[in-house]
Tab-separated table of C-alpha atoms in Angstrom:
chain	number	residue	atom	x	y	z
A	1	UNK	CA	-1.599	44.793	-10.216
A	2	UNK	CA	-1.787	42.488	-7.212
A	3	UNK	CA	-5.368	42.795	-5.874
A	4	UNK	CA	-7.663	40.910	-3.445
A	5	UNK	CA	-10.835	40.717	-5.644
A	6	UNK	CA	-13.319	38.249	-3.993
A	7	UNK	CA	-14.787	37.622	-0.553
A	8	UNK	CA	-17.250	34.932	-0.037
A	9	UNK	CA	-18.755	33.838	3.229
A	10	UNK	CA	-20.385	30.682	4.031
A	11	UNK	CA	-17.895	27.775	2.742
A	12	UNK	CA	-17.127	24.628	4.903
A	13	UNK	CA	-15.637	25.865	7.768
A	14	UNK	CA	-12.074	23.946	8.477
A	15	UNK	CA	-9.119	24.384	9.943
A	16	UNK	CA	-5.670	22.242	9.178
A	17	UNK	CA	-7.189	20.758	6.070
A	18	UNK	CA	-5.372	19.996	3.066
A	19	UNK	CA	-6.386	21.119	-0.564
A	20	UNK	CA	-5.089	21.087	-3.976
A	21	UNK	CA	-6.298	22.874	-7.587
A	22	UNK	CA	-7.454	20.435	-10.393
A	23	UNK	CA	-8.195	22.853	-13.527
A	24	UNK	CA	-10.188	25.493	-12.098
A	25	UNK	CA	-11.526	23.378	-9.390
A	26	UNK	CA	-10.069	23.134	-5.773
A	27	UNK	CA	-10.534	20.165	-3.668
A	28	UNK	CA	-10.515	20.326	-0.056
A	29	UNK	CA	-10.039	17.512	2.533
A	30	UNK	CA	-10.667	16.748	6.169
A	31	UNK	CA	-9.086	19.259	8.658
A	32	UNK	CA	-11.787	20.137	11.448
A	33	UNK	CA	-14.055	22.729	13.101
A	34	UNK	CA	-13.666	23.577	17.147
A	35	UNK	CA	-16.682	21.741	18.597
A	36	UNK	CA	-17.622	19.974	15.852
A	37	UNK	CA	-19.943	16.890	16.632
A	38	UNK	CA	-18.791	13.829	14.630
A	39	UNK	CA	-18.035	10.310	14.606
A	40	UNK	CA	-14.520	10.860	14.508
A	41	UNK	CA	-13.807	7.313	12.370
A	42	UNK	CA	-15.963	8.522	9.667
A	43	UNK	CA	-14.366	8.771	6.245
A	44	UNK	CA	-12.736	12.400	5.449
A	45	UNK	CA	-14.854	14.878	4.040
A	46	UNK	CA	-14.511	16.390	0.553
A	47	UNK	CA	-15.444	19.693	-0.653
A	48	UNK	CA	-14.784	21.176	-4.147
A	49	UNK	CA	-14.821	24.740	-4.878
A	50	UNK	CA	-15.517	26.050	-8.350
A	51	UNK	CA	-13.592	29.241	-9.608
A	52	UNK	CA	-15.950	29.847	-12.647
A	53	UNK	CA	-19.005	29.742	-10.574
A	54	UNK	CA	-17.693	30.622	-7.549
A	55	UNK	CA	-19.910	28.003	-5.390
A	56	UNK	CA	-18.934	25.009	-3.222
A	57	UNK	CA	-19.967	21.403	-3.035
A	58	UNK	CA	-19.545	18.807	-0.613
A	59	UNK	CA	-19.102	15.174	-2.034
A	60	UNK	CA	-20.810	12.183	-0.810
A	61	UNK	CA	-18.962	9.445	0.463
A	62	UNK	CA	-17.409	7.298	-1.829
A	63	UNK	CA	-16.055	3.377	-1.484
A	64	UNK	CA	-12.759	2.467	-1.852
A	65	UNK	CA	-11.841	-0.297	-4.951
A	66	UNK	CA	-10.448	-3.186	-4.063
A	67	UNK	CA	-10.920	-5.532	-1.107
A	68	UNK	CA	-14.020	-5.918	0.396
A	69	UNK	CA	-13.001	-5.182	3.780
A	70	UNK	CA	-10.822	-2.084	2.831
A	71	UNK	CA	-11.558	0.687	5.064
A	72	UNK	CA	-13.319	3.555	3.012
A	73	UNK	CA	-11.103	5.910	2.158
A	74	UNK	CA	-9.058	7.739	5.003
A	75	UNK	CA	-10.490	8.559	8.128
A	76	UNK	CA	-11.308	12.259	9.174
A	77	UNK	CA	-7.877	13.872	10.102
A	78	UNK	CA	-5.861	17.033	10.652
A	79	UNK	CA	-2.230	18.143	9.941
A	80	UNK	CA	-2.129	15.585	6.714
A	81	UNK	CA	-1.224	16.585	3.158
A	82	UNK	CA	-2.315	16.613	-0.340
A	83	UNK	CA	-0.554	16.760	-3.433
A	84	UNK	CA	-1.864	16.117	-7.515
A	85	UNK	CA	0.076	14.309	-9.881
A	86	UNK	CA	-1.666	13.748	-13.182
A	87	UNK	CA	-5.508	12.356	-12.323
A	88	UNK	CA	-4.528	11.447	-8.850
A	89	UNK	CA	-4.614	13.180	-5.625
A	90	UNK	CA	-2.198	11.635	-2.771
A	91	UNK	CA	-3.238	12.344	0.878
A	92	UNK	CA	-0.720	11.254	3.328
A	93	UNK	CA	-0.233	11.808	7.263
A	94	UNK	CA	-2.718	13.589	9.421
A	95	UNK	CA	-3.853	12.531	12.648
A	96	UNK	CA	-7.247	11.976	14.524
A	97	UNK	CA	-7.688	12.427	18.289
A	98	UNK	CA	-8.994	8.844	18.352
A	99	UNK	CA	-6.653	7.015	16.134
A	100	UNK	CA	-3.554	9.058	16.340
A	101	UNK	CA	-1.113	9.936	13.949
A	102	UNK	CA	-1.113	7.707	10.234
A	103	UNK	CA	1.306	7.036	7.878
A	104	UNK	CA	-1.237	4.881	5.062
A	105	UNK	CA	-0.957	6.421	1.608
A	106	UNK	CA	-3.831	6.889	0.013
A	107	UNK	CA	-5.383	8.234	-3.322
A	108	UNK	CA	-8.309	9.976	-4.754
A	109	UNK	CA	-8.821	9.322	-8.426
A	110	UNK	CA	-10.312	12.675	-9.415
A	111	UNK	CA	-12.413	11.677	-12.428
A	112	UNK	CA	-14.547	8.790	-10.927
A	113	UNK	CA	-14.275	10.240	-7.110
A	114	UNK	CA	-13.277	6.875	-5.724
A	115	UNK	CA	-10.326	6.252	-2.823
A	116	UNK	CA	-7.791	3.219	-3.496
A	117	UNK	CA	-4.640	2.400	-1.578
A	118	UNK	CA	-1.753	1.945	-3.594
A	119	UNK	CA	0.552	-0.698	-2.985
A	120	UNK	CA	3.496	0.356	-1.743
A	121	UNK	CA	7.242	-0.770	-0.314
A	122	UNK	CA	10.513	0.486	0.463
A	123	UNK	CA	11.195	2.549	3.837
A	124	UNK	CA	7.801	3.844	4.505
A	125	UNK	CA	8.380	6.814	6.470
A	126	UNK	CA	6.847	6.978	10.288
A	127	UNK	CA	3.250	8.424	11.014
A	128	UNK	CA	3.233	12.049	11.657
A	129	UNK	CA	1.133	15.465	11.312
A	130	UNK	CA	2.446	19.025	10.710
A	131	UNK	CA	5.012	17.874	7.822
A	132	UNK	CA	4.938	18.956	4.411
A	133	UNK	CA	4.619	17.531	0.629
A	134	UNK	CA	5.424	18.877	-2.721
A	135	UNK	CA	5.726	17.432	-5.942
A	136	UNK	CA	8.771	16.978	-8.369
A	137	UNK	CA	8.219	15.206	-11.684
A	138	UNK	CA	7.112	11.933	-10.778
A	139	UNK	CA	8.282	12.022	-7.060
A	140	UNK	CA	6.354	13.113	-3.940
A	141	UNK	CA	9.079	14.556	-1.264
A	142	UNK	CA	7.973	14.508	2.796
A	143	UNK	CA	9.883	16.616	5.128
A	144	UNK	CA	9.718	17.270	8.579
A	145	UNK	CA	6.527	17.020	10.921
A	146	UNK	CA	5.837	15.573	14.421
A	147	UNK	CA	6.485	11.939	14.206
A	148	UNK	CA	4.322	10.091	16.967
A	149	UNK	CA	6.053	6.770	17.656
A	150	UNK	CA	9.427	8.612	18.206
A	151	UNK	CA	7.352	11.706	19.797
A	152	UNK	CA	9.649	14.186	18.426
A	153	UNK	CA	10.171	16.641	15.451
A	154	UNK	CA	11.306	15.468	12.374
A	155	UNK	CA	13.839	16.835	10.059
A	156	UNK	CA	14.024	13.599	7.473
A	157	UNK	CA	13.403	13.675	3.468
A	158	UNK	CA	11.291	10.563	2.433
A	159	UNK	CA	10.932	10.263	-1.193
A	160	UNK	CA	7.757	8.422	-2.795
A	161	UNK	CA	8.774	7.587	-6.657
A	162	UNK	CA	4.968	7.298	-8.011
A	163	UNK	CA	6.383	4.951	-10.557
A	164	UNK	CA	7.373	2.258	-8.845
A	165	UNK	CA	5.563	3.274	-5.767
A	166	UNK	CA	8.936	2.847	-3.626
A	167	UNK	CA	9.589	5.104	-0.472
A	168	UNK	CA	13.102	6.171	0.042
A	169	UNK	CA	14.695	7.622	2.830
A	170	UNK	CA	17.045	10.238	1.550
A	171	UNK	CA	20.736	10.712	2.798
A	172	UNK	CA	20.958	14.355	2.546
A	173	UNK	CA	23.893	16.036	2.653
A	174	UNK	CA	25.047	19.648	4.243
A	175	UNK	CA	23.750	21.485	7.206
A	176	UNK	CA	20.202	20.080	7.411
A	177	UNK	CA	17.147	22.068	8.172
A	178	UNK	CA	16.498	22.038	12.128
A	179	UNK	CA	13.866	19.595	13.118
A	180	UNK	CA	10.186	21.177	12.904
A	181	UNK	CA	6.685	21.345	12.191
A	182	UNK	CA	4.016	23.330	10.461
A	183	UNK	CA	6.650	24.884	8.127
A	184	UNK	CA	6.442	24.733	4.279
A	185	UNK	CA	8.102	23.456	1.425
A	186	UNK	CA	7.754	24.740	-2.021
A	187	UNK	CA	9.296	23.431	-5.437
A	188	UNK	CA	11.071	26.115	-7.722
A	189	UNK	CA	12.939	24.327	-10.053
A	190	UNK	CA	14.617	21.645	-9.193
A	191	UNK	CA	14.796	22.714	-5.519
A	192	UNK	CA	12.577	22.606	-2.410
A	193	UNK	CA	12.387	25.816	-0.572
A	194	UNK	CA	11.443	25.327	3.265
A	195	UNK	CA	10.506	28.056	5.579
A	196	UNK	CA	9.359	28.572	8.973
A	197	UNK	CA	7.658	26.014	11.308
A	198	UNK	CA	8.145	25.003	15.070
A	199	UNK	CA	11.063	24.325	16.590
A	200	UNK	CA	12.490	23.616	19.953
A	201	UNK	CA	15.534	25.346	20.884
A	202	UNK	CA	17.466	22.313	22.459
A	203	UNK	CA	16.820	19.870	19.345
A	204	UNK	CA	14.387	17.638	18.099
A	205	UNK	CA	11.831	16.582	21.317
A	206	UNK	CA	9.773	19.186	22.317
A	207	UNK	CA	10.463	20.738	25.679
A	208	UNK	CA	8.133	24.094	25.345
A	209	UNK	CA	11.265	26.492	24.277
A	210	UNK	CA	9.611	26.729	20.872
A	211	UNK	CA	11.607	28.650	18.445
A	212	UNK	CA	10.420	30.253	14.961
A	213	UNK	CA	13.339	30.477	12.418
A	214	UNK	CA	12.853	33.271	9.596
A	215	UNK	CA	15.845	31.879	7.700
A	216	UNK	CA	14.947	29.884	4.039
A	217	UNK	CA	16.742	26.350	3.676
A	218	UNK	CA	17.159	25.235	0.315
A	219	UNK	CA	17.448	21.649	-0.406
A	220	UNK	CA	18.840	20.660	-4.090
A	221	UNK	CA	16.872	17.480	-5.529
A	222	UNK	CA	19.629	16.913	-7.973
A	223	UNK	CA	22.524	16.791	-5.736
A	224	UNK	CA	20.293	15.612	-2.134
A	225	UNK	CA	22.088	18.311	-0.841
A	226	UNK	CA	21.327	20.973	1.866
A	227	UNK	CA	22.162	24.680	0.591
A	228	UNK	CA	22.202	27.830	2.801
A	229	UNK	CA	20.627	30.775	1.827
A	230	UNK	CA	21.802	33.957	3.737
A	231	UNK	CA	19.083	36.763	3.255
A	232	UNK	CA	19.285	40.189	3.529
A	233	UNK	CA	17.359	42.564	5.672
A	234	UNK	CA	14.175	43.043	5.689
A	235	UNK	CA	12.807	39.734	6.788
A	236	UNK	CA	9.477	38.318	7.878
A	237	UNK	CA	8.562	37.163	11.463
A	238	UNK	CA	9.716	33.511	11.925
A	239	UNK	CA	5.997	31.350	12.183
A	240	UNK	CA	4.312	28.285	11.688
A	241	UNK	CA	0.947	27.312	9.921
A	242	UNK	CA	1.306	29.625	7.223
A	243	UNK	CA	0.712	29.325	3.315
A	244	UNK	CA	3.574	29.291	0.819
A	245	UNK	CA	3.145	28.733	-3.071
A	246	UNK	CA	5.354	29.636	-5.688
A	247	UNK	CA	4.515	32.247	-8.829
A	248	UNK	CA	6.782	33.452	-12.092
A	249	UNK	CA	9.855	31.656	-10.121
A	250	UNK	CA	9.687	33.333	-6.770
A	251	UNK	CA	8.590	32.271	-3.377
A	252	UNK	CA	5.340	33.908	-1.404
A	253	UNK	CA	4.354	33.442	1.837
A	254	UNK	CA	0.899	34.553	3.808
A	255	UNK	CA	0.150	34.565	7.694
A	256	UNK	CA	0.482	32.009	10.062
A	257	UNK	CA	1.174	32.088	14.080
A	258	UNK	CA	4.475	32.683	16.361
A	259	UNK	CA	3.467	31.538	19.832
A	260	UNK	CA	6.330	33.350	21.334
A	261	UNK	CA	4.732	36.596	20.055
A	262	UNK	CA	1.436	35.493	20.622
A	263	UNK	CA	0.833	37.144	17.363
A	264	UNK	CA	-1.453	35.717	13.978
A	265	UNK	CA	-0.186	37.254	10.898
A	266	UNK	CA	-1.945	38.443	7.501
A	267	UNK	CA	0.904	39.795	5.913
A	268	UNK	CA	2.272	38.422	2.620
A	269	UNK	CA	6.044	37.807	1.697
A	270	UNK	CA	8.128	37.344	-1.543
A	271	UNK	CA	11.031	35.913	-1.769
A	272	UNK	CA	13.619	36.047	-4.587
A	273	UNK	CA	15.703	32.862	-5.093
A	274	UNK	CA	18.422	34.454	-7.186
A	275	UNK	CA	18.916	37.521	-4.884
A	276	UNK	CA	18.016	35.546	-1.650
A	277	UNK	CA	15.858	38.682	-0.825
A	278	UNK	CA	12.687	39.130	1.132
A	279	UNK	CA	9.926	41.950	-0.102
A	280	UNK	CA	6.647	42.694	1.903
A	281	UNK	CA	3.930	42.896	-0.533
A	282	UNK	CA	0.869	45.105	-0.049
A	283	UNK	CA	-1.901	44.057	-2.797
A	284	UNK	CA	-4.913	46.402	-3.200
A	285	UNK	CA	-8.049	45.178	-1.747
A	286	UNK	CA	-9.273	44.167	1.339
A	287	UNK	CA	-7.479	40.897	2.271
A	288	UNK	CA	-8.402	37.906	5.092
A	289	UNK	CA	-7.918	38.855	8.440
A	290	UNK	CA	-4.783	37.591	10.337
A	291	UNK	CA	-4.937	33.722	10.503
A	292	UNK	CA	-3.194	30.446	10.815
A	293	UNK	CA	-3.872	26.837	9.185
A	294	UNK	CA	-5.881	27.870	6.441
A	295	UNK	CA	-5.319	26.754	2.639
A	296	UNK	CA	-4.060	28.134	-0.188
A	297	UNK	CA	-4.212	26.923	-3.668
A	298	UNK	CA	-2.902	28.300	-7.162
A	299	UNK	CA	-5.763	28.253	-10.058
A	300	UNK	CA	-3.981	30.052	-12.816
A	301	UNK	CA	-2.938	33.745	-11.659
A	302	UNK	CA	-5.211	33.702	-8.617
A	303	UNK	CA	-4.754	32.059	-5.035
A	304	UNK	CA	-7.789	30.748	-3.724
A	305	UNK	CA	-7.514	31.392	0.094
A	306	UNK	CA	-9.805	29.528	2.726
A	307	UNK	CA	-10.534	28.654	6.164
A	308	UNK	CA	-7.999	28.703	9.147
A	309	UNK	CA	-8.434	30.216	12.604
A	310	UNK	CA	-7.563	33.376	14.357
A	311	UNK	CA	-8.019	35.284	17.324
A	312	UNK	CA	-11.682	35.985	18.586
A	313	UNK	CA	-12.458	39.612	18.284
A	314	UNK	CA	-15.074	39.437	21.252
A	315	UNK	CA	-13.858	37.686	24.584
A	316	UNK	CA	-15.682	34.617	25.124
A	317	UNK	CA	-17.243	34.193	21.728
A	318	UNK	CA	-14.654	31.717	20.396
A	319	UNK	CA	-13.510	28.249	21.687
A	320	UNK	CA	-11.497	27.623	24.740
A	321	UNK	CA	-8.586	29.043	23.206
A	322	UNK	CA	-10.726	32.201	22.471
A	323	UNK	CA	-9.945	31.013	18.757
A	324	UNK	CA	-12.410	31.313	15.795
A	325	UNK	CA	-12.740	29.262	12.933
A	326	UNK	CA	-13.306	30.543	9.245
A	327	UNK	CA	-15.427	29.352	6.679
A	328	UNK	CA	-14.868	32.244	4.391
A	329	UNK	CA	-12.982	32.701	1.168
A	330	UNK	CA	-10.420	35.236	-0.707
A	331	UNK	CA	-9.150	35.543	-3.972
A	332	UNK	CA	-6.038	37.239	-4.823
A	333	UNK	CA	-5.388	37.736	-8.449
A	334	UNK	CA	-2.311	38.546	-9.694
A	335	UNK	CA	-2.985	39.867	-12.953
A	336	UNK	CA	-7.066	40.876	-12.586
A	337	UNK	CA	-8.100	42.162	-16.047
A	338	UNK	CA	-9.771	45.489	-16.862
A	339	UNK	CA	-13.394	44.249	-16.881
A	340	UNK	CA	-12.989	42.667	-13.737
A	341	UNK	CA	-11.611	46.115	-12.121
A	342	UNK	CA	-14.585	48.098	-13.988
A	343	UNK	CA	-17.026	45.734	-12.772
A	344	UNK	CA	-15.693	45.881	-9.156
A	345	UNK	CA	-15.679	49.661	-9.358
A	346	UNK	CA	-19.235	49.883	-10.717
A	347	UNK	CA	-20.699	47.559	-8.407
A	348	UNK	CA	-18.897	48.536	-5.367
A	349	UNK	CA	-19.588	52.249	-5.812
A	350	UNK	CA	-23.389	51.072	-6.630
A	351	UNK	CA	-24.274	49.043	-3.642
A	352	UNK	CA	-22.252	51.222	-0.993
A	353	UNK	CA	-24.473	54.130	-2.278
A	354	UNK	CA	-28.085	51.976	-2.066
A	355	UNK	CA	-28.112	52.057	1.743
A	356	UNK	CA	-29.217	48.446	1.785
A	357	UNK	CA	-28.156	46.155	4.822
A	358	UNK	CA	-24.923	44.164	4.285
A	359	UNK	CA	-26.576	40.946	3.466
A	360	UNK	CA	-28.770	42.373	0.818
A	361	UNK	CA	-25.849	44.300	-0.524
A	362	UNK	CA	-23.729	40.948	-0.614
A	363	UNK	CA	-26.719	39.128	-2.525
A	364	UNK	CA	-27.149	41.632	-4.773
A	365	UNK	CA	-23.491	41.705	-5.626
A	366	UNK	CA	-23.653	37.935	-6.520
A	367	UNK	CA	-26.617	38.157	-8.786
A	368	UNK	CA	-25.534	41.017	-10.865
A	369	UNK	CA	-22.069	39.261	-11.698
A	370	UNK	CA	-21.090	37.249	-14.699
A	371	UNK	CA	-20.431	33.542	-13.896
A	372	UNK	CA	-16.798	33.856	-15.715
A	373	UNK	CA	-13.449	32.992	-14.566
A	374	UNK	CA	-13.106	36.264	-12.959
A	375	UNK	CA	-16.430	36.969	-11.608
A	376	UNK	CA	-15.753	38.829	-8.306
A	377	UNK	CA	-18.365	38.427	-5.274
A	378	UNK	CA	-17.611	40.392	-2.397
A	379	UNK	CA	-19.014	41.739	0.425
A	380	UNK	CA	-19.136	45.602	0.817
A	381	UNK	CA	-15.863	45.356	3.077
A	382	UNK	CA	-14.082	42.922	0.768
């Protein structure tokens, strides 16, 4: 029984950030908030969400290990990626309005909360943002993105062997996925499933003729070959800046944006690799509003979704593009236990009948629930 079980407000207001789950915690790195006034070369911020206590905390800036003059960790950025391998989180790519795009590999030790820059060699990918990164075994795969030096979309696949710390440009066979950025790439088994993103109708260079493909492209890491994966109707709308994750061998996508339709999404779709079929999923409970550039992380049988940006419901209340950045968090539970469901029903009914203002009901919900891993804190409409 798929259900939205938690809705929290008041977390970090972040857009185009990157996050990974480490045990029961979610580490979020960087991103931006419209109109935020900060020194652009300050160290990237790190926020940690505890899925047991349902509380956020911000880590203090930390110094790098190594040479005295080494920059203290990555600078503030957006459009980067974060992946977890054992006890290390690797941050790669992204851009900053002052420094531009980056291709330095940074590593964050989750035990010591210290940054370091591994010594790497090989064919290092060009600086970019809007790419994807995923882990298979001891290797990190980078695909696509918008390359700064070439000033174009990419469809290259780069592989980093984290044992030898050597980068390789993969000579992929088959019909490649189109040049794109802000897509998703998800590992299921030994294959990488690429969906969505922004591309150009006429090739790798951006000419304002954007297209949004809704077909899955599959890359087989064992044969280094692109595979075709024809899908039957129905299909989700093409989109960029969505979220993707795998659960029980299936691919899920949520949200995103299509500029040609000028539409933000809040739909959830499931792709079955064996049948190459899509199905729209309708979870119970009140989920997030339509949005893009949010983060989704898998914690056990639950998805933690937070941040992103949406059209502002009231004219003049958002930024210059009439967008509103979010500081909320939702949890999508694939298998909520009976205790969670009963607790939600009792608290929700009691607080709805109380006649108290919304903010007081929210606080009471927080105080009257337990701090175990299935603890729900939700607003009256969540």
